[in-house]
PDB file of C-alpha atoms in Angstrom:
ATOM      1  CA  ASN A1373       5.787 -48.635 113.112  1.00 56.00           C
ATOM      2  CA  ALA A1374       2.727 -51.191 113.579  1.00 76.00           C
ATOM      3  CA  GLY A1375       3.572 -54.787 113.427  1.00 91.00           C
ATOM      4  CA  VAL A1376       2.063 -57.404 111.048  1.00 95.00           C
ATOM      5  CA  MET A1377      -1.618 -57.303 111.317  1.00 96.00           C
ATOM      6  CA  GLN A1378      -3.998 -60.173 110.557  1.00 97.00           C
ATOM      7  CA  ASN A1379      -7.784 -60.242 110.703  1.00 96.00           C
ATOM      8  CA  PRO A1380     -10.048 -61.656 111.613  1.00 97.00           C
ATOM      9  CA  ARG A1381      -8.301 -63.074 114.595  1.00 96.00           C
ATOM     10  CA  HIS A1382     -11.031 -65.662 115.121  1.00 97.00           C
ATOM     11  CA  LEU A1383     -13.130 -67.176 112.225  1.00 98.00           C
ATOM     12  CA  VAL A1384     -15.739 -69.658 112.551  1.00 98.00           C
ATOM     13  CA  ARG A1385     -17.070 -71.387 109.299  1.00 98.00           C
ATOM     14  CA  ARG A1386     -19.416 -74.381 108.507  1.00 98.00           C
ATOM     15  CA  ARG A1387     -18.231 -77.096 106.331  1.00 97.00           C
ATOM     16  CA  GLY A1388     -18.469 -76.081 102.676  1.00 97.00           C
ATOM     17  CA  GLN A1389     -18.037 -72.434 103.254  1.00 98.00           C
ATOM     18  CA  GLU A1390     -15.453 -70.047 102.192  1.00 98.00           C
ATOM     19  CA  ALA A1391     -12.828 -68.593 104.488  1.00 98.00           C
ATOM     20  CA  ARG A1392     -10.859 -65.332 103.836  1.00 98.00           C
ATOM     21  CA  LEU A1393      -7.954 -64.425 106.116  1.00 98.00           C
ATOM     22  CA  ARG A1394      -6.099 -61.093 105.670  1.00 98.00           C
ATOM     23  CA  CYS A1395      -2.755 -60.058 106.190  1.00 98.00           C
ATOM     24  CA  SER A1396      -1.212 -56.545 106.323  1.00 97.00           C
ATOM     25  CA  PRO A1397       2.654 -56.707 106.462  1.00 95.00           C
ATOM     26  CA  MET A1398       4.762 -54.312 108.406  1.00 92.00           C
ATOM     27  CA  LYS A1399       5.413 -50.860 106.838  1.00 89.00           C
ATOM     28  CA  GLY A1400       8.195 -51.186 104.139  1.00 84.00           C
ATOM     29  CA  HIS A1401       8.006 -55.044 104.041  1.00 88.00           C
ATOM     30  CA  SER A1402       7.025 -56.326 100.595  1.00 88.00           C
ATOM     31  CA  HIS A1403       7.631 -59.998 101.262  1.00 91.00           C
ATOM     32  CA  VAL A1404       4.839 -62.039 102.827  1.00 95.00           C
ATOM     33  CA  TYR A1405       4.775 -65.652 104.130  1.00 96.00           C
ATOM     34  CA  TRP A1406       1.924 -67.740 105.158  1.00 98.00           C
ATOM     35  CA  TYR A1407       2.277 -70.664 107.711  1.00 97.00           C
ATOM     36  CA  ARG A1408      -0.316 -73.043 109.129  1.00 97.00           C
ATOM     37  CA  GLN A1409      -0.052 -74.514 112.693  1.00 94.00           C
ATOM     38  CA  LEU A1410      -2.365 -77.601 113.029  1.00 89.00           C
ATOM     39  CA  PRO A1411      -3.471 -78.651 116.532  1.00 82.00           C
ATOM     40  CA  GLU A1412      -0.622 -80.296 118.264  1.00 79.00           C
ATOM     41  CA  GLU A1413       1.700 -79.947 115.449  1.00 83.00           C
ATOM     42  CA  GLY A1414       4.423 -77.470 114.542  1.00 86.00           C
ATOM     43  CA  LEU A1415       4.166 -74.645 112.070  1.00 94.00           C
ATOM     44  CA  LYS A1416       4.469 -75.382 108.303  1.00 95.00           C
ATOM     45  CA  PHE A1417       5.400 -73.199 105.433  1.00 95.00           C
ATOM     46  CA  MET A1418       2.549 -72.728 103.053  1.00 97.00           C
ATOM     47  CA  VAL A1419       3.158 -69.850 100.621  1.00 97.00           C
ATOM     48  CA  TYR A1420       5.632 -67.060  99.893  1.00 95.00           C
ATOM     49  CA  LEU A1421       4.356 -63.909  98.090  1.00 95.00           C
ATOM     50  CA  GLN A1422       5.766 -60.584  96.877  1.00 92.00           C
ATOM     51  CA  LYS A1423       3.484 -57.874  95.510  1.00 89.00           C
ATOM     52  CA  GLU A1424       1.482 -59.326  92.643  1.00 90.00           C
ATOM     53  CA  ASN A1425       3.551 -62.565  92.326  1.00 94.00           C
ATOM     54  CA  ILE A1426       3.359 -66.016  94.128  1.00 95.00           C
ATOM     55  CA  ILE A1427       7.020 -66.998  94.508  1.00 93.00           C
ATOM     56  CA  ASP A1428       6.687 -70.462  96.096  1.00 94.00           C
ATOM     57  CA  GLU A1429       3.357 -72.090  96.794  1.00 95.00           C
ATOM     58  CA  SER A1430       4.997 -75.499  97.412  1.00 94.00           C
ATOM     59  CA  GLY A1431       3.286 -75.977 101.009  1.00 94.00           C
ATOM     60  CA  MET A1432      -0.234 -75.097  99.724  1.00 96.00           C
ATOM     61  CA  PRO A1433      -2.631 -77.950  99.589  1.00 94.00           C
ATOM     62  CA  LYS A1434      -3.255 -78.642  95.784  1.00 90.00           C
ATOM     63  CA  GLU A1435      -6.956 -78.045  95.928  1.00 95.00           C
ATOM     64  CA  ARG A1436      -9.212 -75.292  97.605  1.00 97.00           C
ATOM     65  CA  PHE A1437      -6.389 -73.106  98.914  1.00 98.00           C
ATOM     66  CA  SER A1438      -5.290 -69.775  97.105  1.00 97.00           C
ATOM     67  CA  ALA A1439      -3.161 -66.766  98.051  1.00 97.00           C
ATOM     68  CA  GLU A1440      -2.706 -63.467  96.661  1.00 96.00           C
ATOM     69  CA  PHE A1441      -0.738 -60.279  97.471  1.00 96.00           C
ATOM     70  CA  PRO A1442      -2.202 -57.346  95.287  1.00 93.00           C
ATOM     71  CA  LYS A1443      -0.443 -54.271  94.359  1.00 90.00           C
ATOM     72  CA  GLU A1444      -2.786 -52.418  96.742  1.00 91.00           C
ATOM     73  CA  GLY A1445      -4.187 -53.856  99.940  1.00 92.00           C
ATOM     74  CA  PRO A1446      -3.496 -56.796 102.193  1.00 96.00           C
ATOM     75  CA  SER A1447      -2.487 -60.274 101.272  1.00 97.00           C
ATOM     76  CA  ILE A1448      -5.331 -62.855 101.212  1.00 98.00           C
ATOM     77  CA  LEU A1449      -5.313 -66.379 102.093  1.00 98.00           C
ATOM     78  CA  ARG A1450      -8.525 -67.988 100.591  1.00 98.00           C
ATOM     79  CA  ILE A1451      -9.879 -71.322 101.618  1.00 98.00           C
ATOM     80  CA  GLN A1452     -12.921 -72.619  99.523  1.00 98.00           C
ATOM     81  CA  GLN A1453     -15.312 -75.267 100.659  1.00 98.00           C
ATOM     82  CA  VAL A1454     -13.691 -75.479 104.089  1.00 98.00           C
ATOM     83  CA  VAL A1455     -13.539 -79.026 105.897  1.00 97.00           C
ATOM     84  CA  ARG A1456     -12.954 -79.773 109.496  1.00 96.00           C
ATOM     85  CA  GLY A1457      -9.273 -80.686 108.764  1.00 94.00           C
ATOM     86  CA  ASP A1458      -8.821 -77.029 107.906  1.00 96.00           C
ATOM     87  CA  SER A1459      -9.339 -76.045 111.481  1.00 96.00           C
ATOM     88  CA  ALA A1460      -5.933 -74.450 112.578  1.00 96.00           C
ATOM     89  CA  ALA A1461      -3.946 -71.298 113.299  1.00 96.00           C
ATOM     90  CA  TYR A1462      -2.773 -69.312 110.128  1.00 97.00           C
ATOM     91  CA  PHE A1463       0.011 -67.225 110.579  1.00 97.00           C
ATOM     92  CA  CYS A1464       1.418 -64.430 108.343  1.00 97.00           C
ATOM     93  CA  ALA A1465       4.730 -63.186 108.428  1.00 95.00           C
ATOM     94  CA  SER A1466       6.812 -60.288 106.498  1.00 93.00           C
ATOM     95  CA  SER A1467      10.168 -59.393 105.877  1.00 90.00           C
ATOM     96  CA  PRO A1468      11.830 -56.137 104.547  1.00 83.00           C
ATOM     97  CA  THR A1469      11.855 -55.097 101.131  1.00 62.00           C
ATOM     98  CA  THR A1470      15.397 -55.970 100.421  1.00 54.00           C
ATOM     99  CA  GLY A1471      14.169 -59.675 100.873  1.00 51.00           C
ATOM    100  CA  GLY A1472      16.562 -62.687 100.083  1.00 53.00           C
ATOM    101  CA  LEU A1473      18.384 -64.469 102.540  1.00 56.00           C
ATOM    102  CA  ASN A1474      19.371 -63.816 106.152  1.00 59.00           C
ATOM    103  CA  ASN A1475      16.198 -61.727 106.658  1.00 75.00           C
ATOM    104  CA  GLU A1476      14.335 -61.881 110.104  1.00 84.00           C
ATOM    105  CA  GLN A1477      10.627 -62.725 109.798  1.00 89.00           C
ATOM    106  CA  PHE A1478       8.073 -60.806 111.794  1.00 91.00           C
ATOM    107  CA  PHE A1479       4.890 -62.701 112.558  1.00 94.00           C
ATOM    108  CA  GLY A1480       1.269 -61.474 113.080  1.00 95.00           C
ATOM    109  CA  PRO A1481      -1.036 -62.748 115.803  1.00 94.00           C
ATOM    110  CA  GLY A1482      -2.746 -65.300 113.647  1.00 96.00           C
ATOM    111  CA  THR A1483      -6.134 -66.281 112.529  1.00 97.00           C
ATOM    112  CA  ARG A1484      -7.730 -69.019 114.334  1.00 96.00           C
ATOM    113  CA  LEU A1485     -10.029 -70.910 112.009  1.00 97.00           C
ATOM    114  CA  THR A1486     -12.759 -73.258 113.450  1.00 97.00           C
ATOM    115  CA  VAL A1487     -14.688 -75.275 110.947  1.00 97.00           C
ATOM    116  CA  LEU A1488     -18.008 -76.785 112.579  1.00 96.00           C
TER     117      LEU A1488
ATOM    118  CA  LYS B 322      14.746 -80.286 103.227  1.00 79.00           C
ATOM    119  CA  GLN B 323      15.603 -78.917 106.653  1.00 85.00           C
ATOM    120  CA  GLU B 324      14.294 -80.839 109.407  1.00 90.00           C
ATOM    121  CA  VAL B 325      14.363 -79.222 112.953  1.00 94.00           C
ATOM    122  CA  THR B 326      14.073 -80.908 116.275  1.00 95.00           C
ATOM    123  CA  GLN B 327      13.709 -79.550 119.846  1.00 96.00           C
ATOM    124  CA  ILE B 328      14.226 -81.530 122.948  1.00 91.00           C
ATOM    125  CA  PRO B 329      12.925 -81.523 125.536  1.00 91.00           C
ATOM    126  CA  ALA B 330       9.412 -80.963 124.807  1.00 93.00           C
ATOM    127  CA  ALA B 331       8.542 -79.566 128.220  1.00 95.00           C
ATOM    128  CA  LEU B 332      10.613 -78.178 130.938  1.00 94.00           C
ATOM    129  CA  SER B 333       9.725 -76.949 134.448  1.00 96.00           C
ATOM    130  CA  VAL B 334      12.285 -74.970 136.560  1.00 96.00           C
ATOM    131  CA  PRO B 335      12.173 -72.819 139.790  1.00 97.00           C
ATOM    132  CA  GLU B 336      12.506 -69.139 139.453  1.00 97.00           C
ATOM    133  CA  GLY B 337      16.005 -67.824 139.218  1.00 97.00           C
ATOM    134  CA  GLU B 338      17.462 -70.955 137.493  1.00 97.00           C
ATOM    135  CA  ASN B 339      19.132 -70.514 134.070  1.00 96.00           C
ATOM    136  CA  LEU B 340      17.294 -72.100 131.181  1.00 96.00           C
ATOM    137  CA  VAL B 341      18.993 -74.088 128.412  1.00 96.00           C
ATOM    138  CA  LEU B 342      16.820 -75.060 125.305  1.00 97.00           C
ATOM    139  CA  ASN B 343      18.207 -77.174 122.695  1.00 97.00           C
ATOM    140  CA  CYS B 344      17.595 -77.307 118.955  1.00 97.00           C
ATOM    141  CA  SER B 345      19.099 -79.472 116.162  1.00 96.00           C
ATOM    142  CA  PHE B 346      18.748 -79.162 112.435  1.00 94.00           C
ATOM    143  CA  THR B 347      19.720 -81.659 109.683  1.00 92.00           C
ATOM    144  CA  ASP B 348      21.069 -79.479 106.868  1.00 87.00           C
ATOM    145  CA  SER B 349      24.312 -77.752 107.877  1.00 82.00           C
ATOM    146  CA  ALA B 350      23.928 -75.481 104.705  1.00 85.00           C
ATOM    147  CA  ILE B 351      21.519 -73.197 106.950  1.00 85.00           C
ATOM    148  CA  TYR B 352      21.288 -69.599 106.180  1.00 83.00           C
ATOM    149  CA  ASN B 353      19.972 -68.329 109.491  1.00 88.00           C
ATOM    150  CA  LEU B 354      18.220 -69.613 112.592  1.00 92.00           C
ATOM    151  CA  GLN B 355      15.609 -67.787 114.462  1.00 93.00           C
ATOM    152  CA  TRP B 356      14.238 -68.151 118.022  1.00 96.00           C
ATOM    153  CA  PHE B 357      10.637 -67.467 118.779  1.00 96.00           C
ATOM    154  CA  ARG B 358       8.466 -67.120 121.842  1.00 97.00           C
ATOM    155  CA  GLN B 359       4.896 -68.276 121.663  1.00 95.00           C
ATOM    156  CA  ASP B 360       2.347 -67.497 124.406  1.00 93.00           C
ATOM    157  CA  PRO B 361      -0.894 -69.810 124.529  1.00 88.00           C
ATOM    158  CA  GLY B 362      -3.290 -68.633 121.877  1.00 83.00           C
ATOM    159  CA  LYS B 363      -1.022 -65.835 120.751  1.00 86.00           C
ATOM    160  CA  GLY B 364       1.310 -65.171 117.809  1.00 89.00           C
ATOM    161  CA  LEU B 365       5.007 -65.636 117.630  1.00 93.00           C
ATOM    162  CA  THR B 366       7.496 -62.927 119.040  1.00 93.00           C
ATOM    163  CA  SER B 367      10.919 -63.129 117.424  1.00 92.00           C
ATOM    164  CA  LEU B 368      13.467 -63.264 120.096  1.00 95.00           C
ATOM    165  CA  LEU B 369      17.032 -63.743 118.358  1.00 94.00           C
ATOM    166  CA  LEU B 370      18.186 -64.200 114.664  1.00 91.00           C
ATOM    167  CA  ILE B 371      21.538 -65.791 114.124  1.00 91.00           C
ATOM    168  CA  GLN B 372      23.008 -65.485 110.535  1.00 88.00           C
ATOM    169  CA  SER B 373      25.067 -68.337 109.134  1.00 86.00           C
ATOM    170  CA  SER B 374      28.190 -66.259 109.484  1.00 87.00           C
ATOM    171  CA  GLN B 375      27.701 -65.705 113.204  1.00 89.00           C
ATOM    172  CA  ARG B 376      28.309 -67.979 116.350  1.00 92.00           C
ATOM    173  CA  GLU B 377      25.931 -66.243 118.585  1.00 94.00           C
ATOM    174  CA  GLN B 378      23.640 -63.386 119.567  1.00 94.00           C
ATOM    175  CA  THR B 379      22.569 -61.920 122.685  1.00 96.00           C
ATOM    176  CA  SER B 380      19.770 -59.773 123.892  1.00 95.00           C
ATOM    177  CA  GLY B 381      19.397 -58.969 127.578  1.00 96.00           C
ATOM    178  CA  ARG B 382      18.944 -62.210 129.456  1.00 97.00           C
ATOM    179  CA  LEU B 383      18.906 -64.058 126.270  1.00 97.00           C
ATOM    180  CA  ASN B 384      21.853 -65.653 124.497  1.00 97.00           C
ATOM    181  CA  ALA B 385      21.727 -67.961 121.415  1.00 96.00           C
ATOM    182  CA  SER B 386      24.563 -70.059 119.823  1.00 96.00           C
ATOM    183  CA  LEU B 387      24.741 -71.600 116.535  1.00 95.00           C
ATOM    184  CA  ASP B 388      27.151 -74.434 115.681  1.00 94.00           C
ATOM    185  CA  LYS B 389      26.547 -75.476 111.999  1.00 91.00           C
ATOM    186  CA  SER B 390      28.931 -78.264 111.990  1.00 91.00           C
ATOM    187  CA  SER B 391      27.310 -80.038 114.559  1.00 93.00           C
ATOM    188  CA  GLY B 392      23.644 -78.989 113.531  1.00 93.00           C
ATOM    189  CA  ARG B 393      22.888 -77.366 116.841  1.00 95.00           C
ATOM    190  CA  SER B 394      21.630 -74.155 118.395  1.00 96.00           C
ATOM    191  CA  THR B 395      21.162 -73.478 122.070  1.00 97.00           C
ATOM    192  CA  LEU B 396      19.132 -70.726 123.641  1.00 97.00           C
ATOM    193  CA  TYR B 397      20.129 -69.682 127.189  1.00 97.00           C
ATOM    194  CA  ILE B 398      17.864 -67.639 129.372  1.00 97.00           C
ATOM    195  CA  ALA B 399      19.536 -66.459 132.449  1.00 97.00           C
ATOM    196  CA  ALA B 400      17.883 -66.021 135.901  1.00 97.00           C
ATOM    197  CA  SER B 401      14.477 -67.192 134.700  1.00 97.00           C
ATOM    198  CA  GLN B 402      11.324 -65.478 135.834  1.00 97.00           C
ATOM    199  CA  PRO B 403       7.680 -66.561 135.921  1.00 97.00           C
ATOM    200  CA  GLY B 404       7.224 -64.307 132.956  1.00 96.00           C
ATOM    201  CA  ASP B 405       9.453 -66.602 130.848  1.00 97.00           C
ATOM    202  CA  SER B 406       6.955 -69.300 130.941  1.00 97.00           C
ATOM    203  CA  ALA B 407       5.945 -69.843 127.338  1.00 97.00           C
ATOM    204  CA  THR B 408       6.687 -72.203 124.196  1.00 96.00           C
ATOM    205  CA  TYR B 409       9.967 -71.515 122.691  1.00 98.00           C
ATOM    206  CA  LEU B 410      10.226 -72.353 119.017  1.00 97.00           C
ATOM    207  CA  CYS B 411      13.382 -72.513 116.825  1.00 96.00           C
ATOM    208  CA  ALA B 412      13.220 -72.209 113.082  1.00 95.00           C
ATOM    209  CA  GLY B 413      15.845 -72.601 110.391  1.00 91.00           C
ATOM    210  CA  SER B 414      16.012 -71.605 106.888  1.00 87.00           C
ATOM    211  CA  ASN B 415      17.932 -72.590 103.829  1.00 83.00           C
ATOM    212  CA  ASP B 416      16.099 -69.917 101.670  1.00 82.00           C
ATOM    213  CA  TYR B 417      13.217 -67.889 102.636  1.00 84.00           C
ATOM    214  CA  LYS B 418      11.187 -70.924 104.202  1.00 88.00           C
ATOM    215  CA  LEU B 419      11.283 -71.347 108.084  1.00 92.00           C
ATOM    216  CA  SER B 420      11.439 -75.019 108.963  1.00 94.00           C
ATOM    217  CA  PHE B 421      10.088 -75.175 112.615  1.00 95.00           C
ATOM    218  CA  GLY B 422      10.883 -77.366 115.588  1.00 95.00           C
ATOM    219  CA  ALA B 423       7.923 -78.606 117.735  1.00 93.00           C
ATOM    220  CA  GLY B 424       8.830 -76.240 120.566  1.00 95.00           C
ATOM    221  CA  THR B 425       9.771 -76.548 124.101  1.00 96.00           C
ATOM    222  CA  THR B 426       7.179 -75.507 126.743  1.00 96.00           C
ATOM    223  CA  VAL B 427       8.863 -73.875 129.505  1.00 97.00           C
ATOM    224  CA  THR B 428       7.200 -73.250 133.147  1.00 97.00           C
ATOM    225  CA  VAL B 429       8.951 -71.262 135.558  1.00 97.00           C
ATOM    226  CA  ARG B 430       7.565 -71.754 139.168  1.00 96.00           C
ATOM    227  CA  ALA B 431       7.527 -68.937 141.353  1.00 94.00           C
TER     228      ALA B 431
END
């Protein structure tokens, strides 16, 4: 059973470009979470999605950031018009279909975004 | 909102010594607490999950305890090895969001 997959592992963008980060959850998991780890800071929750639904995006910056988890295919975190402050490691996690409380989250290897 | 603190920020021990890593949280209505290991430039590896109804969990040389009344969790690593060198993160959740501590970076000297 493959773990959570993220790609690309490293992404370099110039200011003003768009960044698209992909996450494929573990097989059988339909709950996806995105977290961000800024340099010298801890991981912070960004968004929680189920298939075709955004459940909680309270941790997402109000502008330029969006996330989706379509019926088919990976979850996408999209950052428009990137700025240097977006440079960070972005981690995706997934939990089993039963979801809800007391569910262990499994993390992917992360995408390290560098904005020049 | 759950706030999680880990002290100390860094720890260096000789090989063979037992490790004790501390984690404190502010909201005792915690649903579960999860311990992770993160190697430099890598992702997070889940080590142990303790549900709110449990007091401790064990896996091999690792043992984690949870005391909701005092707002503390402790991760014990027995007979440390150089391969245990990494950053250890604890994260608590009151729902589906994990709130992370800043981590304790452990160095085990051979």
